[in-house]
PDB file of C-alpha atoms in Angstrom:
ATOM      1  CA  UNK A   1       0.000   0.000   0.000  1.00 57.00           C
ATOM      2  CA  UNK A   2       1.455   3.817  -1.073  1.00 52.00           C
ATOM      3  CA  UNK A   3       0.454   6.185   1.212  1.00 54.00           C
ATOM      4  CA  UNK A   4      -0.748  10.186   0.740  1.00 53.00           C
ATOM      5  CA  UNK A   5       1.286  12.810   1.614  1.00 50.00           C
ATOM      6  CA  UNK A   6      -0.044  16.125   2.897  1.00 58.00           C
ATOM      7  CA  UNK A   7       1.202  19.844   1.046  1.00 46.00           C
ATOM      8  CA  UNK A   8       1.848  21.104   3.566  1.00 47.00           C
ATOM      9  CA  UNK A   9       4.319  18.830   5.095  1.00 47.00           C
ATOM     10  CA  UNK A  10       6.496  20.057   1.813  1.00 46.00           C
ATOM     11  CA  UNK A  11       6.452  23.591   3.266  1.00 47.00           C
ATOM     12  CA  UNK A  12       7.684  25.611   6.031  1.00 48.00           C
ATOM     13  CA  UNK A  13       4.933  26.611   8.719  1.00 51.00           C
ATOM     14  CA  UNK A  14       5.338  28.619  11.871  1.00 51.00           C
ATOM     15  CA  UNK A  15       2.868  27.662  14.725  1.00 52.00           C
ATOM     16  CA  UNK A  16       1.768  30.437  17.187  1.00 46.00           C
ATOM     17  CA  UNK A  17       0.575  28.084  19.515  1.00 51.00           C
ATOM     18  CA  UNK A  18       3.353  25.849  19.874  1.00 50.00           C
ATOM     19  CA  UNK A  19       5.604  28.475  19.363  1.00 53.00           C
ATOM     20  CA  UNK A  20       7.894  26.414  16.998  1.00 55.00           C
ATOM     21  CA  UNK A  21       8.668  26.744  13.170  1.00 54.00           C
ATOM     22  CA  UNK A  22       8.424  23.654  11.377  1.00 56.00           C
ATOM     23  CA  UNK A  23      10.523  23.332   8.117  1.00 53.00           C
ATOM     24  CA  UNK A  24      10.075  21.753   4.864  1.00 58.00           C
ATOM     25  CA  UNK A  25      10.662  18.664   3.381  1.00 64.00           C
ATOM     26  CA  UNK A  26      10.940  19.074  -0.947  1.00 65.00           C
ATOM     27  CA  UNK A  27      12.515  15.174  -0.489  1.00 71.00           C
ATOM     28  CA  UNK A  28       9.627  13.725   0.930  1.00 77.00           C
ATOM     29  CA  UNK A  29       8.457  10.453  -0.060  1.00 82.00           C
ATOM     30  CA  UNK A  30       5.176   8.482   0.099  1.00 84.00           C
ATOM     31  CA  UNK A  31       5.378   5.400   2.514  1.00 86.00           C
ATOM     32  CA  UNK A  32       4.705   2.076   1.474  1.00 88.00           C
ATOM     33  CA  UNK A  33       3.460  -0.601   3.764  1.00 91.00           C
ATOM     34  CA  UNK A  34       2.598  -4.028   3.489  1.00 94.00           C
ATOM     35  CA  UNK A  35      -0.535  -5.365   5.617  1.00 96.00           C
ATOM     36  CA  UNK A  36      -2.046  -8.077   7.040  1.00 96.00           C
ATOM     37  CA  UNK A  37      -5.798  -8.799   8.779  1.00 98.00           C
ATOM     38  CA  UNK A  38      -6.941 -11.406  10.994  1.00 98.00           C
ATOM     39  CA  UNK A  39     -10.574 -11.015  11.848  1.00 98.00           C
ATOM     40  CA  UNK A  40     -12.752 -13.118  14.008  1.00 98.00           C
ATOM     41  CA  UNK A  41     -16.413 -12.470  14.365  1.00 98.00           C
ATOM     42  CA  UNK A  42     -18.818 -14.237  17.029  1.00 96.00           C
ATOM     43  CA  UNK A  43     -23.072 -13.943  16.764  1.00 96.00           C
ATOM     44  CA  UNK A  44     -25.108 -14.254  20.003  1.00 92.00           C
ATOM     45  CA  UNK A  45     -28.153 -13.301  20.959  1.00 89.00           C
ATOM     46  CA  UNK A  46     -30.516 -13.035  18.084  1.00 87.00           C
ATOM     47  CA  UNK A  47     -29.084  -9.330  17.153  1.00 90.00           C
ATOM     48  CA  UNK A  48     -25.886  -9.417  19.018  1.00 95.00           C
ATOM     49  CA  UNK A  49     -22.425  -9.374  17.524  1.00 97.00           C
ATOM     50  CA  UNK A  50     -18.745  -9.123  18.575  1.00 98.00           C
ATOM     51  CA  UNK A  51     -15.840  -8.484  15.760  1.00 98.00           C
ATOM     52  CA  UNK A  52     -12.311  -8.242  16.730  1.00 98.00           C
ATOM     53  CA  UNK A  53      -9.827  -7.045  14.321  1.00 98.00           C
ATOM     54  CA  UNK A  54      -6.548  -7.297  13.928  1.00 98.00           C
ATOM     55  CA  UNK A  55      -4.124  -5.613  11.497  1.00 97.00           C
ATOM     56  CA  UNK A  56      -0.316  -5.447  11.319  1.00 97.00           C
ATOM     57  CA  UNK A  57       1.532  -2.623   8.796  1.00 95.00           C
ATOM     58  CA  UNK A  58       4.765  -3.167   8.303  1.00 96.00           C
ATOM     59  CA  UNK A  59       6.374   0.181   6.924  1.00 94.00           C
ATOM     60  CA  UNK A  60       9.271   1.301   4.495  1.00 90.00           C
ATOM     61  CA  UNK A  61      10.066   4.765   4.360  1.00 89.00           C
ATOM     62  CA  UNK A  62       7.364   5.439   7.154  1.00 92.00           C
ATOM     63  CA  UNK A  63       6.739   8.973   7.994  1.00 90.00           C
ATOM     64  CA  UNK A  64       7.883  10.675  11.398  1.00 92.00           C
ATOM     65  CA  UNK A  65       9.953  13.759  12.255  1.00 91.00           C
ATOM     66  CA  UNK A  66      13.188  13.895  11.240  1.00 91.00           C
ATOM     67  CA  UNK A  67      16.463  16.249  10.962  1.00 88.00           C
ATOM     68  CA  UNK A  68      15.853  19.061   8.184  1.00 84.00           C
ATOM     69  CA  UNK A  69      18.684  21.548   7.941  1.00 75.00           C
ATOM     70  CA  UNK A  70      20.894  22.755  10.902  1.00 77.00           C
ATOM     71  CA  UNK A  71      18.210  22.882  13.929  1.00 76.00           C
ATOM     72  CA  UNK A  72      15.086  21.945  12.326  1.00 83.00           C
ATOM     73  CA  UNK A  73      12.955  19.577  11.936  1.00 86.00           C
ATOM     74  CA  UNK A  74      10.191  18.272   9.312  1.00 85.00           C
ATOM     75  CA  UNK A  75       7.784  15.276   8.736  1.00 86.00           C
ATOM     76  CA  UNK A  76      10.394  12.865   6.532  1.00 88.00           C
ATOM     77  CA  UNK A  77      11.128   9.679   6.049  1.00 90.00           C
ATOM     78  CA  UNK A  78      12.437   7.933   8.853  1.00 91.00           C
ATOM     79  CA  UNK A  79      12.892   4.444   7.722  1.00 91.00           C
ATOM     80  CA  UNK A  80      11.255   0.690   8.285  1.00 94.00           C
ATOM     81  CA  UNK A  81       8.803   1.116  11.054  1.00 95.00           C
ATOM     82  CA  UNK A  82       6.043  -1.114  12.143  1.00 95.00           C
ATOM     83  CA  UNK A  83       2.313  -0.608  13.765  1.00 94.00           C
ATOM     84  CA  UNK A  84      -0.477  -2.739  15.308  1.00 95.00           C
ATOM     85  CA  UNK A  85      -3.969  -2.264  15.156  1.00 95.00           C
ATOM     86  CA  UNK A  86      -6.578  -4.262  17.394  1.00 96.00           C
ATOM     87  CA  UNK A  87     -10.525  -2.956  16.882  1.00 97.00           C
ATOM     88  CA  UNK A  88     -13.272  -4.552  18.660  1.00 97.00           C
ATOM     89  CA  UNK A  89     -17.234  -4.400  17.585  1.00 98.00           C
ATOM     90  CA  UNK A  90     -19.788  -4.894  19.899  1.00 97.00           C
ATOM     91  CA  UNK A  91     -23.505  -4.705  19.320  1.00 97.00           C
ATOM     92  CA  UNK A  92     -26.185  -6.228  21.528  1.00 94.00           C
ATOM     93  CA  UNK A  93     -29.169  -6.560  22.603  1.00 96.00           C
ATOM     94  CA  UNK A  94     -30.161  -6.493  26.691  1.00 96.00           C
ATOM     95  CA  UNK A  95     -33.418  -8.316  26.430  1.00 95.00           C
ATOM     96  CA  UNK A  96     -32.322 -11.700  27.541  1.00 93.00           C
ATOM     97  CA  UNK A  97     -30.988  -9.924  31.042  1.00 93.00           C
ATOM     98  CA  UNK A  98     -34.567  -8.534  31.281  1.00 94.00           C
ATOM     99  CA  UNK A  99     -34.099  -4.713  29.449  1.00 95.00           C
ATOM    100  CA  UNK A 100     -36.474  -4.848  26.828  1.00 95.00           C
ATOM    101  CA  UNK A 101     -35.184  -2.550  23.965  1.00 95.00           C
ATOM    102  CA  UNK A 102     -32.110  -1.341  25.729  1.00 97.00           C
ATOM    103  CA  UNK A 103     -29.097  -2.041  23.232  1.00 97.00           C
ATOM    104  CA  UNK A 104     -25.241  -1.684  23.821  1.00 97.00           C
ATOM    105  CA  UNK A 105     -23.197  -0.714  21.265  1.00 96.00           C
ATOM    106  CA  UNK A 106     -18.664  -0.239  21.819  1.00 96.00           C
ATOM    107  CA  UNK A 107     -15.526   0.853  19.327  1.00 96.00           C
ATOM    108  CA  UNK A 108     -12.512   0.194  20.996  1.00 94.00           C
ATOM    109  CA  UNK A 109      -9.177   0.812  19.137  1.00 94.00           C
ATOM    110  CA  UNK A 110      -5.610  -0.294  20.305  1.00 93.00           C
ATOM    111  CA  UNK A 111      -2.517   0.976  18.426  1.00 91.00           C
ATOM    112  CA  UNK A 112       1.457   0.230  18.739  1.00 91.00           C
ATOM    113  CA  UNK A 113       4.132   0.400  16.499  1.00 94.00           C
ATOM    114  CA  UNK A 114       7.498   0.630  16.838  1.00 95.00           C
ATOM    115  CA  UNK A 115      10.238   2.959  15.067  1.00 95.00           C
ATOM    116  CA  UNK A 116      13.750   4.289  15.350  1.00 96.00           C
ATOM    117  CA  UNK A 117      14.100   7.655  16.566  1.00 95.00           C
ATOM    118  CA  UNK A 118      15.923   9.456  13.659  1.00 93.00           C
ATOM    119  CA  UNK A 119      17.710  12.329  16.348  1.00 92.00           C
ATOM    120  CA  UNK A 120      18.540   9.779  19.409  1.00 92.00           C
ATOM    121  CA  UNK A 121      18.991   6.311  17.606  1.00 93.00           C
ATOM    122  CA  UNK A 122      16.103   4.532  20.021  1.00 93.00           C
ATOM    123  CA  UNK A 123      13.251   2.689  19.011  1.00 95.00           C
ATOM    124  CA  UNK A 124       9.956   4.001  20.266  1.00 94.00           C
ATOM    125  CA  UNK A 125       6.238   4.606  19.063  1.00 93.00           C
ATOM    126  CA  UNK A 126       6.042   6.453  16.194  1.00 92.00           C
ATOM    127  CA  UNK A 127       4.500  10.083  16.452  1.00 91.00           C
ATOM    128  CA  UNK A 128       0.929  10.651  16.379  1.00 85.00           C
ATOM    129  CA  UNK A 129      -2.635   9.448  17.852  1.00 73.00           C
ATOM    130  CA  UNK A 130      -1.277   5.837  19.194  1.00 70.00           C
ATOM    131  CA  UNK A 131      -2.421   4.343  21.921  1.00 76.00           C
ATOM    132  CA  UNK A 132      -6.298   2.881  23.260  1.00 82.00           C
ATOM    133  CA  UNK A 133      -9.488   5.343  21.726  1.00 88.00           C
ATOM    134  CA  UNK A 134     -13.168   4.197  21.336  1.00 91.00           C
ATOM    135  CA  UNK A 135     -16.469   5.061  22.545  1.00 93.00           C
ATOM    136  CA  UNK A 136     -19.519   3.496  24.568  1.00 96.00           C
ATOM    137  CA  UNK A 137     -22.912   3.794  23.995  1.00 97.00           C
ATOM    138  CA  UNK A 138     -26.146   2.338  24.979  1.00 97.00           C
ATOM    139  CA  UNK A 139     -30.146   3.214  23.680  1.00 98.00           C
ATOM    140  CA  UNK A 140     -32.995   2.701  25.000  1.00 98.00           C
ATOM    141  CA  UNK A 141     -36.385   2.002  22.546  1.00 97.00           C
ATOM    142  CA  UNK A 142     -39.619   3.287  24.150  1.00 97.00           C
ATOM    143  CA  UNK A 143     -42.109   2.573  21.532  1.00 95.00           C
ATOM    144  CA  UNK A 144     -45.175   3.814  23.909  1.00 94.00           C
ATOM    145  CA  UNK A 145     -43.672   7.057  23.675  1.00 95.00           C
ATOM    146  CA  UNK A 146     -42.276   7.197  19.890  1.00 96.00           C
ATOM    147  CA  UNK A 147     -39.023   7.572  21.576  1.00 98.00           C
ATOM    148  CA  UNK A 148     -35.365   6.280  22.220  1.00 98.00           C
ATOM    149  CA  UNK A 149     -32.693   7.449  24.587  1.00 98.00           C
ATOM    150  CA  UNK A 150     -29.514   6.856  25.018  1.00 97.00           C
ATOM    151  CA  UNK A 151     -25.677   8.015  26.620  1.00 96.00           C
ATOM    152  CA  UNK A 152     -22.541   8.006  24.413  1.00 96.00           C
ATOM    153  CA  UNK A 153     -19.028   7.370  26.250  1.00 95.00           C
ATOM    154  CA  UNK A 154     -16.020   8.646  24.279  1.00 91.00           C
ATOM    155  CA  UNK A 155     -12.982   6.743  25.974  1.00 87.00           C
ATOM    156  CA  UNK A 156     -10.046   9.244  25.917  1.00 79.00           C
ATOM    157  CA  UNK A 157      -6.892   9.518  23.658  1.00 84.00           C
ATOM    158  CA  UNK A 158      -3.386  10.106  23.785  1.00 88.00           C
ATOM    159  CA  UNK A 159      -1.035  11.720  21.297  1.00 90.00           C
ATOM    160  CA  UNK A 160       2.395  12.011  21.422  1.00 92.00           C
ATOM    161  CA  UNK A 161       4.908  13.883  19.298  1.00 93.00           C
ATOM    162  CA  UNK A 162       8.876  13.666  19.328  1.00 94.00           C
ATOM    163  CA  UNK A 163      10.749  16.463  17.794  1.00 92.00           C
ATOM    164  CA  UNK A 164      13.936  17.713  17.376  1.00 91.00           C
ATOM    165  CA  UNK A 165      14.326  19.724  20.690  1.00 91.00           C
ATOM    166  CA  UNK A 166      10.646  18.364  22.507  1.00 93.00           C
ATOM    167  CA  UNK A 167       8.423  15.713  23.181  1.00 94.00           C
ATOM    168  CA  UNK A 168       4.630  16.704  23.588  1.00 93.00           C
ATOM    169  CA  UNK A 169       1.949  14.748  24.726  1.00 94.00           C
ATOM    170  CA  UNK A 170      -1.841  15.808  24.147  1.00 92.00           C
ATOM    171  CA  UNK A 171      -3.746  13.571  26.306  1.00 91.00           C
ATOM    172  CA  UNK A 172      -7.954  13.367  27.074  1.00 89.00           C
ATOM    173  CA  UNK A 173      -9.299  12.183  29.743  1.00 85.00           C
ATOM    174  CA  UNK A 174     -11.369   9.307  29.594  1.00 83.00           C
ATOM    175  CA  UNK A 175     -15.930   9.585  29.735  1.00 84.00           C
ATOM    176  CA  UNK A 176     -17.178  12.726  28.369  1.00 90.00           C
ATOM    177  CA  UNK A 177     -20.498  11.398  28.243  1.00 94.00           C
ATOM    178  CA  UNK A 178     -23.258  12.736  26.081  1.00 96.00           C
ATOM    179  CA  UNK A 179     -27.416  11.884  27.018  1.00 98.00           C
ATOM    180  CA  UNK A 180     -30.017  12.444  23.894  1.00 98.00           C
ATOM    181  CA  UNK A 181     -33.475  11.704  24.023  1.00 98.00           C
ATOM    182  CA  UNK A 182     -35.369  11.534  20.333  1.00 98.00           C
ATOM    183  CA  UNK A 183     -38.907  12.176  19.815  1.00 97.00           C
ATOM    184  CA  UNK A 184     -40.672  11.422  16.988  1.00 96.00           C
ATOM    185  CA  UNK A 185     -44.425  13.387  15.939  1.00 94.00           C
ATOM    186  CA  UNK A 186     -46.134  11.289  13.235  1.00 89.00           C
ATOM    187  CA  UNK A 187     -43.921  10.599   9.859  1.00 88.00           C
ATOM    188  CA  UNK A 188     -42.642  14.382   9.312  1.00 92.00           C
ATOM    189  CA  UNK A 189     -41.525  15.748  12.784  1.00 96.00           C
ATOM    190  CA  UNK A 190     -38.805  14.468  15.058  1.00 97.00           C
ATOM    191  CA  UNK A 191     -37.053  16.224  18.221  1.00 98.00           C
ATOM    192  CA  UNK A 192     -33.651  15.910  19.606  1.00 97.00           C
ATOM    193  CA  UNK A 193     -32.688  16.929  22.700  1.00 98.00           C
ATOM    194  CA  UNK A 194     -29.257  16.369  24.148  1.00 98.00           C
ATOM    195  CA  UNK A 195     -27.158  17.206  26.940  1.00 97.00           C
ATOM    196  CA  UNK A 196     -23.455  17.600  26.392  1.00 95.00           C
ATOM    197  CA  UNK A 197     -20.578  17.120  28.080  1.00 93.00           C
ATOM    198  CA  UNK A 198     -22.709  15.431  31.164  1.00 94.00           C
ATOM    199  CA  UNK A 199     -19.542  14.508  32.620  1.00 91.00           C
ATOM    200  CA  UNK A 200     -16.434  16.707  32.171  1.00 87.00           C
ATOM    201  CA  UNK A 201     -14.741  16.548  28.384  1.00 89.00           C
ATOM    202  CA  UNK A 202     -10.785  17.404  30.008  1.00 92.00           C
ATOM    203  CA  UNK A 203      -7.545  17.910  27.866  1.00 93.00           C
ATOM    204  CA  UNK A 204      -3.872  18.184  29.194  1.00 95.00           C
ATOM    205  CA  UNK A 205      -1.552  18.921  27.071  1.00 94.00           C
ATOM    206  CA  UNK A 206       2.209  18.860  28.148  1.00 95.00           C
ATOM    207  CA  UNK A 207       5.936  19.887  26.325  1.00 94.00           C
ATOM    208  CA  UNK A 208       9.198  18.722  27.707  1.00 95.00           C
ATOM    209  CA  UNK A 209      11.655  21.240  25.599  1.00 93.00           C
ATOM    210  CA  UNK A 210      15.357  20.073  25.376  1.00 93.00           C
ATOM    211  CA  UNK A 211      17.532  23.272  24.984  1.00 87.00           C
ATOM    212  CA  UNK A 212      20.117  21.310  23.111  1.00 86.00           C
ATOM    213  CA  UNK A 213      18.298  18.721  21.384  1.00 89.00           C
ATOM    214  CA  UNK A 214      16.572  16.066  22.542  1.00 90.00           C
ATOM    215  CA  UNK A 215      20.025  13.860  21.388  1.00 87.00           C
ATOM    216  CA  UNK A 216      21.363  16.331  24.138  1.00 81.00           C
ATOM    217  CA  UNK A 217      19.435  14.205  26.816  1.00 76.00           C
ATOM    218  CA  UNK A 218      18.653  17.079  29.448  1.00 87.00           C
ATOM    219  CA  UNK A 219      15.383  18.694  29.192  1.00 92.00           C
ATOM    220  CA  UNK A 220      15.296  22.325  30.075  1.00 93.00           C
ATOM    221  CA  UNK A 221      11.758  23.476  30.067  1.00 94.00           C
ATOM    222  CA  UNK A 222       8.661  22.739  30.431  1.00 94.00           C
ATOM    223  CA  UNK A 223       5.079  23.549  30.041  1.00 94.00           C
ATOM    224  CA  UNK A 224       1.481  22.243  31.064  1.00 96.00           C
ATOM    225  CA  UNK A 225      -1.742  23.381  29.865  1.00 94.00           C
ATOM    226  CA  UNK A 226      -5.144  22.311  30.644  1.00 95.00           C
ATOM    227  CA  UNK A 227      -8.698  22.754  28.819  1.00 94.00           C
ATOM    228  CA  UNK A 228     -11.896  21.585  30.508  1.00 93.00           C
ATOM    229  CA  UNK A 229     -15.056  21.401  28.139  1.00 89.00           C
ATOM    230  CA  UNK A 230     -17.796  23.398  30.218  1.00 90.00           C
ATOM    231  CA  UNK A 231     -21.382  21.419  29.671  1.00 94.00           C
ATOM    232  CA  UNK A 232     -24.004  22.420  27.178  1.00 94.00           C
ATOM    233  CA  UNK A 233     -27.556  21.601  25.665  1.00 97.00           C
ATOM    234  CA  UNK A 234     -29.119  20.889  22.213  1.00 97.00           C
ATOM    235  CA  UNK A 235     -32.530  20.781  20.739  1.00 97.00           C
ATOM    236  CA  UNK A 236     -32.899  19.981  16.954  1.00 97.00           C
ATOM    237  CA  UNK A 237     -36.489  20.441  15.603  1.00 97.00           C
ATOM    238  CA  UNK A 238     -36.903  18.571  11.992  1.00 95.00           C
ATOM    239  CA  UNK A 239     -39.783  18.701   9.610  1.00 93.00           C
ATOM    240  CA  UNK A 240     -39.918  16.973   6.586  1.00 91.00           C
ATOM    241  CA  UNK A 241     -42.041  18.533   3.736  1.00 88.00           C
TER     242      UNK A 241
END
């Protein structure tokens, strides 16, 4: 498989928020990978179903961060590399434990991989979104009352980065939870309302900065930041005509 690369990984960008420059790469190449896919599915329950997936990539020329000029860095290619992917499906039905119309639904995603860091010479994760993200969710039918209800669970993610002089870690904390309740009026006239954020939505992000390089070993700096998603409401009114 050839992979897509992005424009503007080709060009220099400053980023006020980071406060870093990132430099451009003209010599960047698509990766190519070669994959493989176990997948094992089980049926229960009438409805119910449980997938797991499994895939393994193993990369040439994989993309990362690597040395660009004197002091910068740029998304290059950094080599052989190698990544893991386990997803498991489940959808079923709680009737049989006595909740009639209740169903449970879960994504769960596991990544690893494993690459050699182009500035210190040790393997690690490669950067990016790579580690355990998913979601819960469970509805509730309520025919009586042309209605269903539900919660969704959105279990958090981590990202990691590793650059020339820093390593930065954008992590979520795990349950925001969102409850919805839809209505329905007839065959032309449905309601949504929804509560979001029911349980906090929080986001620390975190930068160790290495004044000489993180092949320099001694980190010099650091920051912390923290976001906390404040609860809010919405109603959606639709009319078909």
């Amino acid at each position: 498989v050839v992979g897509q690369l992005n424009f503007y990984s080709f060009a220099a960008s400053p980023s006020l928020e980071w406060d870093i420059l990132s430099a451009g790469n003209a010599d960047l190449e698509p990766e190519e990978s070669t994959d493989y896919e176990l997948q094992l599915e089980r049926r229960f329950w009438g409805r119910g179903s449980a997938i797991l997936t499994y895939t393994r990539y193993r990369f040439d020329n994989a993309l990362d961060y690597v040395p660009v000029g004197l002091g910068f860095d740029a998304r290059g290619n950094a080599g052989r590399a190698t990544r893991g992917k386990w997803i498991l499906v489940t959808n079923f039905p709680l009737d049989p434990l006595g909740w009639k119309g209740a169903t449970w639904r879960s994504r769960t995603v596991h990544f690893d991989s494993r690459i050699t860091d182009p500035f210190t010479g040790e393997t690690r994760r490669r950067s990016g979104r790579d580690s355990f993200v998913g979601f819960i969710g469970l509805t509730w039918e309520l025919p009586r009352w042309n209605s269903v209800v539900g919660l969704d669970g959105f279990i958090g993610f981590q990202e990691r980065v590793w650059r020339i002089s820093e390593e930065r870690l954008i992590k979520e904390a795990p349950l925001p939870m969102n409850i919805w309740w839809d209505r329905t009026f007839g065959e032309d006239l449905s309601v949504r309302f929804e509560i979001m954020n029911a349980t906090p939505a929080r986001r620390t992000r975190t930068r160790d900065i290495y004044g000489a390089g993180r092949s320099g070993g001694a980190i010099t700096a650091g920051e912390e930041r923290r976001t906390e998603q404040a609860m809010h409401f919405m109603l959606r009114i639709r009319k078909r005509f």
